Coordinates of C-alpha atoms in Angstrom, one line a residue:
Chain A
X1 CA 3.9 9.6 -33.6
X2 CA 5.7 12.6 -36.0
X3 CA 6.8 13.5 -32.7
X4 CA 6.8 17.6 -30.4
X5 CA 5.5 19.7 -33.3
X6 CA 6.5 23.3 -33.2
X7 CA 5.6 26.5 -35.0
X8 CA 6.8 28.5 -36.6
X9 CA 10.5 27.2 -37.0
X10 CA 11.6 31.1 -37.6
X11 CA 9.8 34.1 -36.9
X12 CA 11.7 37.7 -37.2
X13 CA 9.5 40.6 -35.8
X14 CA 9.7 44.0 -35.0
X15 CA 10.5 45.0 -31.3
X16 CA 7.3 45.8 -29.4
X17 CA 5.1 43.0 -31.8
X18 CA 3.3 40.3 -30.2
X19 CA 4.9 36.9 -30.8
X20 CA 3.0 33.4 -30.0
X21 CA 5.0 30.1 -30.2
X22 CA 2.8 27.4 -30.5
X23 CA 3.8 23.6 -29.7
X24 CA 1.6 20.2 -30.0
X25 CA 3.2 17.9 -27.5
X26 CA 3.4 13.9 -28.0
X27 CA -0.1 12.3 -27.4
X28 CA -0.3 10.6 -24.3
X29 CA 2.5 13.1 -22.7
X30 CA 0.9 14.3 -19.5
X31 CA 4.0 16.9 -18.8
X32 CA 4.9 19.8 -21.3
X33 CA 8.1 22.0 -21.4
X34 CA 9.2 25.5 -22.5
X35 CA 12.8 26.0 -22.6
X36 CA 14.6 28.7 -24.2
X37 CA 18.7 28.2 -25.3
X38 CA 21.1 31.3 -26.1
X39 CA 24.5 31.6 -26.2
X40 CA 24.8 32.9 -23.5
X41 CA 22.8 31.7 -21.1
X42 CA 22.2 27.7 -22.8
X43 CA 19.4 25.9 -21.8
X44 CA 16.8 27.5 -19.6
X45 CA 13.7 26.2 -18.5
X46 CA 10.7 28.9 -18.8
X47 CA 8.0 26.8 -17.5
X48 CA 6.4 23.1 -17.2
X49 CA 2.7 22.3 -17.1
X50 CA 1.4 18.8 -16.0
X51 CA -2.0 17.9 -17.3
X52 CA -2.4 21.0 -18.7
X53 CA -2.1 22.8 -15.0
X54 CA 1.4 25.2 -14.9
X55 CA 3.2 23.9 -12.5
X56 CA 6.6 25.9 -11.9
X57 CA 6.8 29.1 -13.7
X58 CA 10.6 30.6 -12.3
X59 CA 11.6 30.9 -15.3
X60 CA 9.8 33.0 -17.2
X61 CA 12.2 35.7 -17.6
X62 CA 9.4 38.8 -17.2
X63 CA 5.5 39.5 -16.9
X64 CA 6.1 40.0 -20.7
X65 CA 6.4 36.5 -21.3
X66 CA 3.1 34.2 -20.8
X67 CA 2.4 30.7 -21.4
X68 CA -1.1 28.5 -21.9
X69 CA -2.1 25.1 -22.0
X70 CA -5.5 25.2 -22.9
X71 CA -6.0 21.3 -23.7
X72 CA -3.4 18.5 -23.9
X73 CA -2.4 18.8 -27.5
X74 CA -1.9 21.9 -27.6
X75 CA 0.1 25.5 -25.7
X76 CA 1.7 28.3 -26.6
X77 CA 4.3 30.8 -25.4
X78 CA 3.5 34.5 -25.5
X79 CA 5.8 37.3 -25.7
X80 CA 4.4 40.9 -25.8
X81 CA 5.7 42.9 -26.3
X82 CA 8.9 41.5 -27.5
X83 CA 12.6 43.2 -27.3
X84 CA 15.9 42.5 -29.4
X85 CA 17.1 40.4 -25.9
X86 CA 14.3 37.9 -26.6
X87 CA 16.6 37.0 -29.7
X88 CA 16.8 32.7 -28.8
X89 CA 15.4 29.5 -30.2
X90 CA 12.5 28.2 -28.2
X91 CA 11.9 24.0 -27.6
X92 CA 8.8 22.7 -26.5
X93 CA 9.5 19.5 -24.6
X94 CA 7.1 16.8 -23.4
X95 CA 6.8 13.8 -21.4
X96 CA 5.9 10.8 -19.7
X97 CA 7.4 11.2 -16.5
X98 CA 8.8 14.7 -16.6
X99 CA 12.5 14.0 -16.8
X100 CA 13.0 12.2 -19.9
X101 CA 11.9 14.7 -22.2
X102 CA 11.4 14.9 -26.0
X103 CA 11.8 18.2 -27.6
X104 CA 10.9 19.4 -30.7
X105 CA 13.5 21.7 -33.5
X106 CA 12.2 25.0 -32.0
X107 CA 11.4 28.3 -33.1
X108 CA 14.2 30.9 -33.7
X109 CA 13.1 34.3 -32.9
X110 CA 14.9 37.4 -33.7
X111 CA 13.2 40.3 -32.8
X112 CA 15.0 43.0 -34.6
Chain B
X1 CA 31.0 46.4 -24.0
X2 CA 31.1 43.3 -25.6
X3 CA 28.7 40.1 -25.1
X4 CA 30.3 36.9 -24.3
X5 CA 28.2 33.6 -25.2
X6 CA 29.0 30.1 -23.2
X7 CA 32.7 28.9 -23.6
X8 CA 31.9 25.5 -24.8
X9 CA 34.3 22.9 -24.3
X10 CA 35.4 21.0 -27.3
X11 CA 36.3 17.8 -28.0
X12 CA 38.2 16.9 -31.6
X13 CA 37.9 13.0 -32.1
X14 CA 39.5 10.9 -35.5
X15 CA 37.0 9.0 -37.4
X16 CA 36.5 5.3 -35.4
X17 CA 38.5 6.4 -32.3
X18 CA 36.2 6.0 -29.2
X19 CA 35.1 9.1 -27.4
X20 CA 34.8 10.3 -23.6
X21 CA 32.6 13.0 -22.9
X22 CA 32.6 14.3 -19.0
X23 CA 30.3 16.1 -17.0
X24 CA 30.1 17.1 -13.5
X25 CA 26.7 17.5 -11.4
X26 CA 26.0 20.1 -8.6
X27 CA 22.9 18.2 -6.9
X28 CA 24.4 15.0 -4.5
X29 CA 20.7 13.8 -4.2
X30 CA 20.2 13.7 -7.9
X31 CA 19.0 10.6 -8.5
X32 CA 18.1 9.9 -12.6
X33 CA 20.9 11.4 -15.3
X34 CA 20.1 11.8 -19.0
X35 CA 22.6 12.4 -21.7
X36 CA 21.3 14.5 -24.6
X37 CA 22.6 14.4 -27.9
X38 CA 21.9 18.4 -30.5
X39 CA 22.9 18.6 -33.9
X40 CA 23.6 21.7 -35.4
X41 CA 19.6 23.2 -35.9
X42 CA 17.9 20.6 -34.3
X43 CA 16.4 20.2 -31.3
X44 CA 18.2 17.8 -28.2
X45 CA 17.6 14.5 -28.5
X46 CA 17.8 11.5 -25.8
X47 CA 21.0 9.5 -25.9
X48 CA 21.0 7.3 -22.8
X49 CA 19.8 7.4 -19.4
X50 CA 20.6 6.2 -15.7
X51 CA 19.5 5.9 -12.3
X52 CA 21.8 6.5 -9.2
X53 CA 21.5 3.2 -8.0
X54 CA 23.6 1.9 -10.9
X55 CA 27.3 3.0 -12.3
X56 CA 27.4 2.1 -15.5
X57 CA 24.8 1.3 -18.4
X58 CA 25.6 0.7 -21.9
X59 CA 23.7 1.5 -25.4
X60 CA 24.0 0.9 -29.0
X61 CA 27.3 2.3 -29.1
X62 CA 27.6 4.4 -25.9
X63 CA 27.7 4.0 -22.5
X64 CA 27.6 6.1 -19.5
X65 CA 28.8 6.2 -16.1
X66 CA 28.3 7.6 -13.1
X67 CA 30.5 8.0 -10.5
X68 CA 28.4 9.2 -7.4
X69 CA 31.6 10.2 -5.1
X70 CA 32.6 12.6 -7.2
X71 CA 29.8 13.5 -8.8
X72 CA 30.8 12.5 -12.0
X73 CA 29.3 11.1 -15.2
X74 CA 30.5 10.4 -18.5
X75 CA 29.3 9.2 -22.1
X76 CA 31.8 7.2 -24.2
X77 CA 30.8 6.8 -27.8
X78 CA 32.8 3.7 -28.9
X79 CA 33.9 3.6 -33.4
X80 CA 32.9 7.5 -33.2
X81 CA 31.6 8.3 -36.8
X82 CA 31.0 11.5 -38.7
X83 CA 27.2 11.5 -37.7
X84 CA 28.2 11.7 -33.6
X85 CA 29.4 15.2 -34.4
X86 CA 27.3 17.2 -32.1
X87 CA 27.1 19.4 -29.0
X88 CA 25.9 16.9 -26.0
X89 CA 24.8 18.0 -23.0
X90 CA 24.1 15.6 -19.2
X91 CA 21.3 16.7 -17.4
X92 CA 20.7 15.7 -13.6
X93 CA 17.2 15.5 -11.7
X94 CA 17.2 16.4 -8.4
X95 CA 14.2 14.1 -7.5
X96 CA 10.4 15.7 -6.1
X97 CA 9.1 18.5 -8.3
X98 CA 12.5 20.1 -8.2
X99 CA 13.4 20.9 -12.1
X100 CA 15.7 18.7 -14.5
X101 CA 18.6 20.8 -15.2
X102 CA 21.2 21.3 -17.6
X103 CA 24.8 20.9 -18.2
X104 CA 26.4 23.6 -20.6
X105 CA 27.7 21.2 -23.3
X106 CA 30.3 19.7 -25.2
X107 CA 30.5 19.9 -28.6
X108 CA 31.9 16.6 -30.0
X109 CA 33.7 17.2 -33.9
X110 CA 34.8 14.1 -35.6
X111 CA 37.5 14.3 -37.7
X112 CA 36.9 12.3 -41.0

């Protein structure tokens, strides 16, 4: 398996742009993680789906941030419309059992 | 005024030495502990992982332990080489649907 595959691996855009992360998770993974990592805040956990349902959402910073599952290979993480603060990288994680997770090389957004 | 990102701690290691990396966990009824390894652009990447019913469990080169009292857990890296440079991170699961979290890191620079 070539593994979480993310993309794009780097996306600048303009503040107030629309920006979609999109992540295929591991076949056979039944759990699926955002996270997003900053200086200054680390590691955060946005949101997890299992089978493809969203299952705890507390992390998603703002209504402006938005995240799908539409099948099991596939989700992506919305942002809209993005500000200079959203500046991070973004994993996508997924899993077996929803602790041990795998996570992909992210996106880095700057949003300029 | 002036952002401040995470303080992380540092540890400098020579080339073959063995290292200790420490971490301390906030949950008492965590009961599964994973040790994540990021290189610089890279996504984290599993190291090692144990359950609370044990102390210590050793890897290819590492091994962790857990000290429950003091909720306390620790990776040594024994013959530390160049590659092992990294920032590694422990990350405790409370158990139910409650969410995996994460440590802030240590970032581990081997000394050639």
């Amino acid at each position: 398996d070539a593994g979480v595959i993310q993309s794009p691996r780097h996306e600048v855009t303009e503040m107030g742009q629309e920006v979609t992360l999109r992540c295929k998770p591991i076949s056979g993974h039944d759990y699926l993680f955002w996270y997003r990592q900053t200086m200054m805040r680390g590691l955060e956990l946005l949101i997890y789906f299992n089978n493809n349902v969203p299952i705890d959402d507390s992390g998603m910073p703002e209504d402006r941030f938005s995240a799908k599952m539409p099948n099991a290979s596939f989700s992506t993480l919305k942002i809209q419309p993005s500000e200079p603060r959203d500046s991070a990288v973004y994993f996508c994680a997924s899993s077996q059992d929803r602790v041990k997770a795998f996570f992909g090389q992210g996106t880095r957004l700057t949003v300029v | 005024g002036e952002s401040v990102g995470l303080h992380l701690p540092t540890l400098s290691v020579q080339e073959g030495d063995n290292s200790i990396i420490n971490c301390a966990y906030s949950n008492s009824a965590s009961d599964y502990f994973i040790w994540y390894k990021q290189e610089s652009g890279k996504g984290p990447q599993f190291i090692i992982d144990i359950r609370s019913n044990m102390d210590k469990r050793q890897g290819q080169r590492v091994t962790v332990l857990l000290n429950k009292t003091v909720k306390h857990l620790s990776l040594q890296i024994a013959a530390t080489q160049p590659g092992d440079s990294a920032v590694y991170f422990c990350a405790e699961n409370p158990g139910g649907y409650q969410k995996v979290t994460f440590g802030t890191g240590t970032k581990l620079q081997v000394i050639p």
